[in-house]
Amino acid sequence: MGAQNEIATQKRENIKNVVANPSPAKSMGDPGITPLSPSHTQQNNTEQVQSEPSFVVVVAIDFGTTSSGYAYAFTKEPECIHTMRRWEGGDPGVSNQKTPTTILLTPDRKFHSFGYAARDFYHDLDPSESKHWLYLEKFKMKLHTTANLSIDTDLHAANGKRVKALDIFAYALAFFKEQALKELSDQTGSEFDNNDVRWVITVPAIWKMPAKQFMREAAYKSGLVSRENAEQLIIALEPEAASIYCRKLRLHQMVDLGTHTTQNGFSPTDNVGSGMAQAKEHVRRNRQSRTFLVENVIGELWSELEEGDRYVVVDCGGGTVDLTVHQIRLPEGHLKELYKASGGPYGSIGIDYEFEKLLCRIFGQDFIDQFKIKRPAAWVDLMIAFESRKRAAAPERTNPLNINLPFSFIDYYKKFRGHSVEHALRKSNVDFVKWSSQGMLRMSPDAMNSLFKPTIDHIIQHLTELFEKPEVSNIKFLFLVGGFAESPLLQQAVQNMLQGRSRIIIPHDVGLTILKGAVLFGLDPSVIKVRRSPLTYGVGVLNRFVEGKHPAEKLLVKDGTRWCTDVFDTFIAADQSVALGEMVKRSYTPAKPSQQVIVIHVYCSEKEIVGFISEPGVKKCGTLRLDVSGTESTAPRREIQTLMQFGDTEIRAMAVDVSTGRTVKASIDFLSH
């Protein structure tokens, strides 16, 4: 297994002050490795502070599965968070500062439009024309679900054509860059320079490293930032951003489900939904101003928290649900992650899939598949109609929900099957969906609730498991954030599960929570002091063979020395806590003096304790490249000291040639296979 990437290790005890000879590597061009102890060092943060480049403004982009947006704050007045201008063409029944994550390319694959504009233009095209245009929506999930994501991963447009995912993400980021810079230029009255912006892009915390790196690559491609100025872009984790914002909440900016009051001076009612309705009304009245004041004091809610208190943020978005457990550290209110981020693809689009399955049951999978390809714009229409009814679902609802079927659906079905939609509904054994004479599907509330059930069940099961973990006892608050958190069905399910164990808090502008938190994170990325590694990371090395300890099949004899192959040298273990700026140190020596590049394979596993890289569940997940060209030295043995940082939202590597003190170019790549 992995013959060419073994790295020889000396036993740690021998290293104290002996210069060890480079251990034999198994093939030419292969590095020998000598871990030096201590392997874990705390970096002193003083030198990093001065090197922070100064930005005039922080712009955060919330690139969501279903909707996206941006917000910004000037570093001179960090308490003012501005959310982006209103978009043209909002949907009925969906008040939102964000725009749908939809993108339209011309038939020759050039960027045309994004958001409502893309949707409306595509919709107005003649069907004979529209089949040549490339329309994409909900494409962000592809980064989560693709097992071996690479720069070349494809996406499918609505007409079935394939496009490169990297291009689509880059087009979308370029669109936001242009919008935000235009708005900033208007605000400041002069052309705004991109170099004065610190960009923040949010991603789910449960995303693996390749997906995070993919976002960064798309940002480079879009011209948002350049590779040379990589630190101009920060990747923020969505639930962390929400957590940072929730600390600032004032009582009138949220709904406390436990007491059924919205803290607005409105009268308490027993209905989950009406509190939210009043909250929404309050938000609507304040909508005219897009500027949110974040007081520098810590919010009232927070003043109830004491040192060491724990809370959970449940970020329910369109694609994923992300759960993060944080502990507060006073006096500064720094945050510490208590348990590695968990969750899964249980976002609100799961309900759309259930609706699609229901349509397949009634009208046949063959028809639905054909309809989506042949009448893509009408399919989009149908899903928009469903979306607004989906938002009307509530536990106490008794009257049915009507969903408009586009005329072309009814027409195409008759051509396809030779009988009417009405006939299909009568014939199908789906008794809770009826046909209304106005040309609508009429769903009973139970039918609608059953579409929510699989997704909500997943979330509740996950929460239940999380609350059973010892690290997750005594949770004071549960913050429910993200667009899906507005659903009264989800709110009720969470309430029933918790049985009063924690207070459930829902911020008013629940869909914008992440966006505002991401701006705060960009202003002060060091607010989260301790994180948990989601996976175990390490490299494969050779160790001295020990009889009785090492399995015989791992024995390799080389020049009379007995080595054990495939040993997993752990950099960091899953769920291990890592402080911000903490480094893992290893030293490597080139196998031969003329070697220009050292390539070391990085492995990962979900298991906390890994002995060998050949164990089940251990995957090769990345490569660490050390470019040692141009650093030839007279030293008899070159030692390249590598520092890897795991305490941030991304994994970074740096390296130094010890004999010359020169920096060696180091990069860690999770996208090349």
PDB file of C-alpha atoms in Angstrom, residues 247-386:
ATOM      1  CA  ARG A 247     -23.818  36.459  21.142  1.00  0.00           C
ATOM      2  CA  LYS A 248     -24.781  39.974  20.160  1.00  0.00           C
ATOM      3  CA  LEU A 249     -28.543  39.441  20.217  1.00  0.00           C
ATOM      4  CA  ARG A 250     -30.690  41.843  22.158  1.00  0.00           C
ATOM      5  CA  LEU A 251     -33.889  40.477  23.628  1.00  0.00           C
ATOM      6  CA  HIS A 252     -36.074  42.292  21.103  1.00  0.00           C
ATOM      7  CA  GLN A 253     -34.224  40.629  18.225  1.00  0.00           C
ATOM      8  CA  MET A 254     -35.337  37.083  18.845  1.00  0.00           C
ATOM      9  CA  VAL A 255     -38.115  34.696  19.678  1.00  0.00           C
ATOM     10  CA  ASP A 256     -37.785  32.519  22.745  1.00  0.00           C
ATOM     11  CA  LEU A 257     -39.831  29.405  21.971  1.00  0.00           C
ATOM     12  CA  GLY A 258     -39.731  28.246  25.567  1.00  0.00           C
ATOM     13  CA  THR A 259     -41.879  31.117  26.758  1.00  0.00           C
ATOM     14  CA  HIS A 260     -43.756  31.501  23.443  1.00  0.00           C
ATOM     15  CA  THR A 261     -43.101  35.224  23.521  1.00  0.00           C
ATOM     16  CA  THR A 262     -41.360  37.262  21.017  1.00  0.00           C
ATOM     17  CA  GLN A 263     -39.460  39.731  23.111  1.00  0.00           C
ATOM     18  CA  ASN A 264     -41.089  42.677  21.446  1.00  0.00           C
ATOM     19  CA  GLY A 265     -43.634  43.746  23.963  1.00  0.00           C
ATOM     20  CA  PHE A 266     -46.187  41.689  22.003  1.00  0.00           C
ATOM     21  CA  SER A 267     -48.537  39.602  24.048  1.00  0.00           C
ATOM     22  CA  PRO A 268     -47.466  36.019  24.554  1.00  0.00           C
ATOM     23  CA  THR A 269     -49.574  33.484  22.706  1.00  0.00           C
ATOM     24  CA  ASP A 270     -49.586  29.743  22.798  1.00  0.00           C
ATOM     25  CA  ASN A 271     -48.989  29.384  19.118  1.00  0.00           C
ATOM     26  CA  VAL A 272     -45.479  28.820  17.817  1.00  0.00           C
ATOM     27  CA  GLY A 273     -46.294  30.407  14.478  1.00  0.00           C
ATOM     28  CA  SER A 274     -47.801  33.668  15.655  1.00  0.00           C
ATOM     29  CA  GLY A 275     -44.695  34.660  17.588  1.00  0.00           C
ATOM     30  CA  MET A 276     -42.757  34.228  14.394  1.00  0.00           C
ATOM     31  CA  ALA A 277     -45.404  36.112  12.418  1.00  0.00           C
ATOM     32  CA  GLN A 278     -45.126  39.083  14.768  1.00  0.00           C
ATOM     33  CA  ALA A 279     -41.371  38.850  14.619  1.00  0.00           C
ATOM     34  CA  LYS A 280     -41.499  38.883  10.835  1.00  0.00           C
ATOM     35  CA  GLU A 281     -43.808  41.899  10.896  1.00  0.00           C
ATOM     36  CA  HIS A 282     -41.319  43.636  13.188  1.00  0.00           C
ATOM     37  CA  VAL A 283     -38.488  42.773  10.825  1.00  0.00           C
ATOM     38  CA  ARG A 284     -40.539  43.962   7.846  1.00  0.00           C
ATOM     39  CA  ARG A 285     -41.142  47.318   9.488  1.00  0.00           C
ATOM     40  CA  ASN A 286     -37.431  47.671  10.111  1.00  0.00           C
ATOM     41  CA  ARG A 287     -36.552  46.397   6.663  1.00  0.00           C
ATOM     42  CA  GLN A 288     -36.351  49.854   5.171  1.00  0.00           C
ATOM     43  CA  SER A 289     -33.054  50.254   6.933  1.00  0.00           C
ATOM     44  CA  ARG A 290     -30.576  47.691   5.736  1.00  0.00           C
ATOM     45  CA  THR A 291     -28.134  48.637   8.436  1.00  0.00           C
ATOM     46  CA  PHE A 292     -28.072  46.606  11.617  1.00  0.00           C
ATOM     47  CA  LEU A 293     -26.493  48.021  14.711  1.00  0.00           C
ATOM     48  CA  VAL A 294     -24.558  45.460  16.645  1.00  0.00           C
ATOM     49  CA  GLU A 295     -23.915  46.852  20.065  1.00  0.00           C
ATOM     50  CA  ASN A 296     -20.412  46.406  21.307  1.00  0.00           C
ATOM     51  CA  VAL A 297     -21.742  45.193  24.561  1.00  0.00           C
ATOM     52  CA  ILE A 298     -22.609  41.572  24.693  1.00  0.00           C
ATOM     53  CA  GLY A 299     -26.340  40.994  24.158  1.00  0.00           C
ATOM     54  CA  GLU A 300     -28.746  40.635  27.082  1.00  0.00           C
ATOM     55  CA  LEU A 301     -29.188  36.972  26.412  1.00  0.00           C
ATOM     56  CA  TRP A 302     -25.513  36.550  26.708  1.00  0.00           C
ATOM     57  CA  SER A 303     -25.394  38.342  30.008  1.00  0.00           C
ATOM     58  CA  GLU A 304     -27.265  35.332  31.385  1.00  0.00           C
ATOM     59  CA  LEU A 305     -24.402  33.083  30.340  1.00  0.00           C
ATOM     60  CA  GLU A 306     -21.656  32.393  32.821  1.00  0.00           C
ATOM     61  CA  GLU A 307     -18.104  31.229  32.275  1.00  0.00           C
ATOM     62  CA  GLY A 308     -18.160  27.690  30.924  1.00  0.00           C
ATOM     63  CA  ASP A 309     -21.807  27.709  29.824  1.00  0.00           C
ATOM     64  CA  ARG A 310     -22.549  25.645  26.762  1.00  0.00           C
ATOM     65  CA  TYR A 311     -24.931  26.141  23.899  1.00  0.00           C
ATOM     66  CA  VAL A 312     -25.735  24.482  20.590  1.00  0.00           C
ATOM     67  CA  VAL A 313     -26.188  26.220  17.253  1.00  0.00           C
ATOM     68  CA  VAL A 314     -28.391  24.309  14.820  1.00  0.00           C
ATOM     69  CA  ASP A 315     -27.980  25.814  11.381  1.00  0.00           C
ATOM     70  CA  CYS A 316     -30.799  24.573   9.164  1.00  0.00           C
ATOM     71  CA  GLY A 317     -30.188  25.671   5.625  1.00  0.00           C
ATOM     72  CA  GLY A 318     -31.423  24.651   2.219  1.00  0.00           C
ATOM     73  CA  GLY A 319     -28.913  21.858   1.703  1.00  0.00           C
ATOM     74  CA  THR A 320     -27.355  20.885   4.996  1.00  0.00           C
ATOM     75  CA  VAL A 321     -28.004  20.951   8.712  1.00  0.00           C
ATOM     76  CA  ASP A 322     -24.949  21.762  10.776  1.00  0.00           C
ATOM     77  CA  LEU A 323     -24.687  21.325  14.537  1.00  0.00           C
ATOM     78  CA  THR A 324     -22.019  23.065  16.552  1.00  0.00           C
ATOM     79  CA  VAL A 325     -21.477  22.998  20.302  1.00  0.00           C
ATOM     80  CA  HIS A 326     -19.790  26.052  21.799  1.00  0.00           C
ATOM     81  CA  GLN A 327     -18.655  27.013  25.243  1.00  0.00           C
ATOM     82  CA  ILE A 328     -18.262  30.593  26.322  1.00  0.00           C
ATOM     83  CA  ARG A 329     -14.972  31.870  27.756  1.00  0.00           C
ATOM     84  CA  LEU A 330     -15.266  35.070  29.716  1.00  0.00           C
ATOM     85  CA  PRO A 331     -14.374  37.928  30.117  1.00  0.00           C
ATOM     86  CA  GLU A 332     -13.793  38.529  26.400  1.00  0.00           C
ATOM     87  CA  GLY A 333     -16.548  36.182  25.347  1.00  0.00           C
ATOM     88  CA  HIS A 334     -14.245  34.005  23.246  1.00  0.00           C
ATOM     89  CA  LEU A 335     -15.703  30.756  21.988  1.00  0.00           C
ATOM     90  CA  LYS A 336     -14.448  27.240  22.302  1.00  0.00           C
ATOM     91  CA  GLU A 337     -15.789  24.316  20.310  1.00  0.00           C
ATOM     92  CA  LEU A 338     -16.684  21.369  22.552  1.00  0.00           C
ATOM     93  CA  TYR A 339     -17.530  18.671  20.054  1.00  0.00           C
ATOM     94  CA  LYS A 340     -16.643  18.271  16.399  1.00  0.00           C
ATOM     95  CA  ALA A 341     -19.199  19.699  13.964  1.00  0.00           C
ATOM     96  CA  SER A 342     -21.817  17.205  12.923  1.00  0.00           C
ATOM     97  CA  GLY A 343     -24.910  17.144  10.764  1.00  0.00           C
ATOM     98  CA  GLY A 344     -25.711  16.052   7.260  1.00  0.00           C
ATOM     99  CA  PRO A 345     -27.588  16.725   4.036  1.00  0.00           C
ATOM    100  CA  TYR A 346     -30.900  17.311   5.809  1.00  0.00           C
ATOM    101  CA  GLY A 347     -31.689  20.782   4.520  1.00  0.00           C
ATOM    102  CA  SER A 348     -35.051  22.012   3.290  1.00  0.00           C
ATOM    103  CA  ILE A 349     -34.451  20.806  -0.288  1.00  0.00           C
ATOM    104  CA  GLY A 350     -35.157  17.331   1.117  1.00  0.00           C
ATOM    105  CA  ILE A 351     -38.800  18.434   1.188  1.00  0.00           C
ATOM    106  CA  ASP A 352     -38.607  19.377  -2.497  1.00  0.00           C
ATOM    107  CA  TYR A 353     -37.293  15.890  -3.275  1.00  0.00           C
ATOM    108  CA  GLU A 354     -40.200  14.365  -1.364  1.00  0.00           C
ATOM    109  CA  PHE A 355     -42.614  16.506  -3.395  1.00  0.00           C
ATOM    110  CA  GLU A 356     -40.904  15.293  -6.572  1.00  0.00           C
ATOM    111  CA  LYS A 357     -41.266  11.676  -5.393  1.00  0.00           C
ATOM    112  CA  LEU A 358     -44.954  12.332  -4.745  1.00  0.00           C
ATOM    113  CA  LEU A 359     -45.388  13.695  -8.286  1.00  0.00           C
ATOM    114  CA  CYS A 360     -43.620  10.602  -9.638  1.00  0.00           C
ATOM    115  CA  ARG A 361     -46.032   8.391  -7.715  1.00  0.00           C
ATOM    116  CA  ILE A 362     -49.009  10.190  -9.242  1.00  0.00           C
ATOM    117  CA  PHE A 363     -47.817  10.926 -12.788  1.00  0.00           C
ATOM    118  CA  GLY A 364     -45.016   8.375 -13.275  1.00  0.00           C
ATOM    119  CA  GLN A 365     -41.243   8.751 -13.012  1.00  0.00           C
ATOM    120  CA  ASP A 366     -40.907   8.481 -16.804  1.00  0.00           C
ATOM    121  CA  PHE A 367     -43.156  11.514 -17.343  1.00  0.00           C
ATOM    122  CA  ILE A 368     -41.498  13.664 -14.651  1.00  0.00           C
ATOM    123  CA  ASP A 369     -37.999  12.917 -16.000  1.00  0.00           C
ATOM    124  CA  GLN A 370     -39.126  13.842 -19.527  1.00  0.00           C
ATOM    125  CA  PHE A 371     -40.975  16.943 -18.381  1.00  0.00           C
ATOM    126  CA  LYS A 372     -37.935  18.276 -16.495  1.00  0.00           C
ATOM    127  CA  ILE A 373     -35.761  18.003 -19.623  1.00  0.00           C
ATOM    128  CA  LYS A 374     -38.356  19.082 -22.203  1.00  0.00           C
ATOM    129  CA  ARG A 375     -40.033  21.899 -20.249  1.00  0.00           C
ATOM    130  CA  PRO A 376     -37.349  22.962 -17.767  1.00  0.00           C
ATOM    131  CA  ALA A 377     -38.754  26.463 -17.241  1.00  0.00           C
ATOM    132  CA  ALA A 378     -42.197  25.109 -16.372  1.00  0.00           C
ATOM    133  CA  TRP A 379     -40.605  22.671 -13.917  1.00  0.00           C
ATOM    134  CA  VAL A 380     -38.858  25.613 -12.227  1.00  0.00           C
ATOM    135  CA  ASP A 381     -42.260  27.357 -12.062  1.00  0.00           C
ATOM    136  CA  LEU A 382     -43.865  24.371 -10.420  1.00  0.00           C
ATOM    137  CA  MET A 383     -41.117  24.250  -7.786  1.00  0.00           C
ATOM    138  CA  ILE A 384     -41.528  27.985  -7.083  1.00  0.00           C
ATOM    139  CA  ALA A 385     -45.258  27.442  -6.586  1.00  0.00           C
ATOM    140  CA  PHE A 386     -44.466  24.565  -4.226  1.00  0.00           C
TER     141      PHE A 386
END
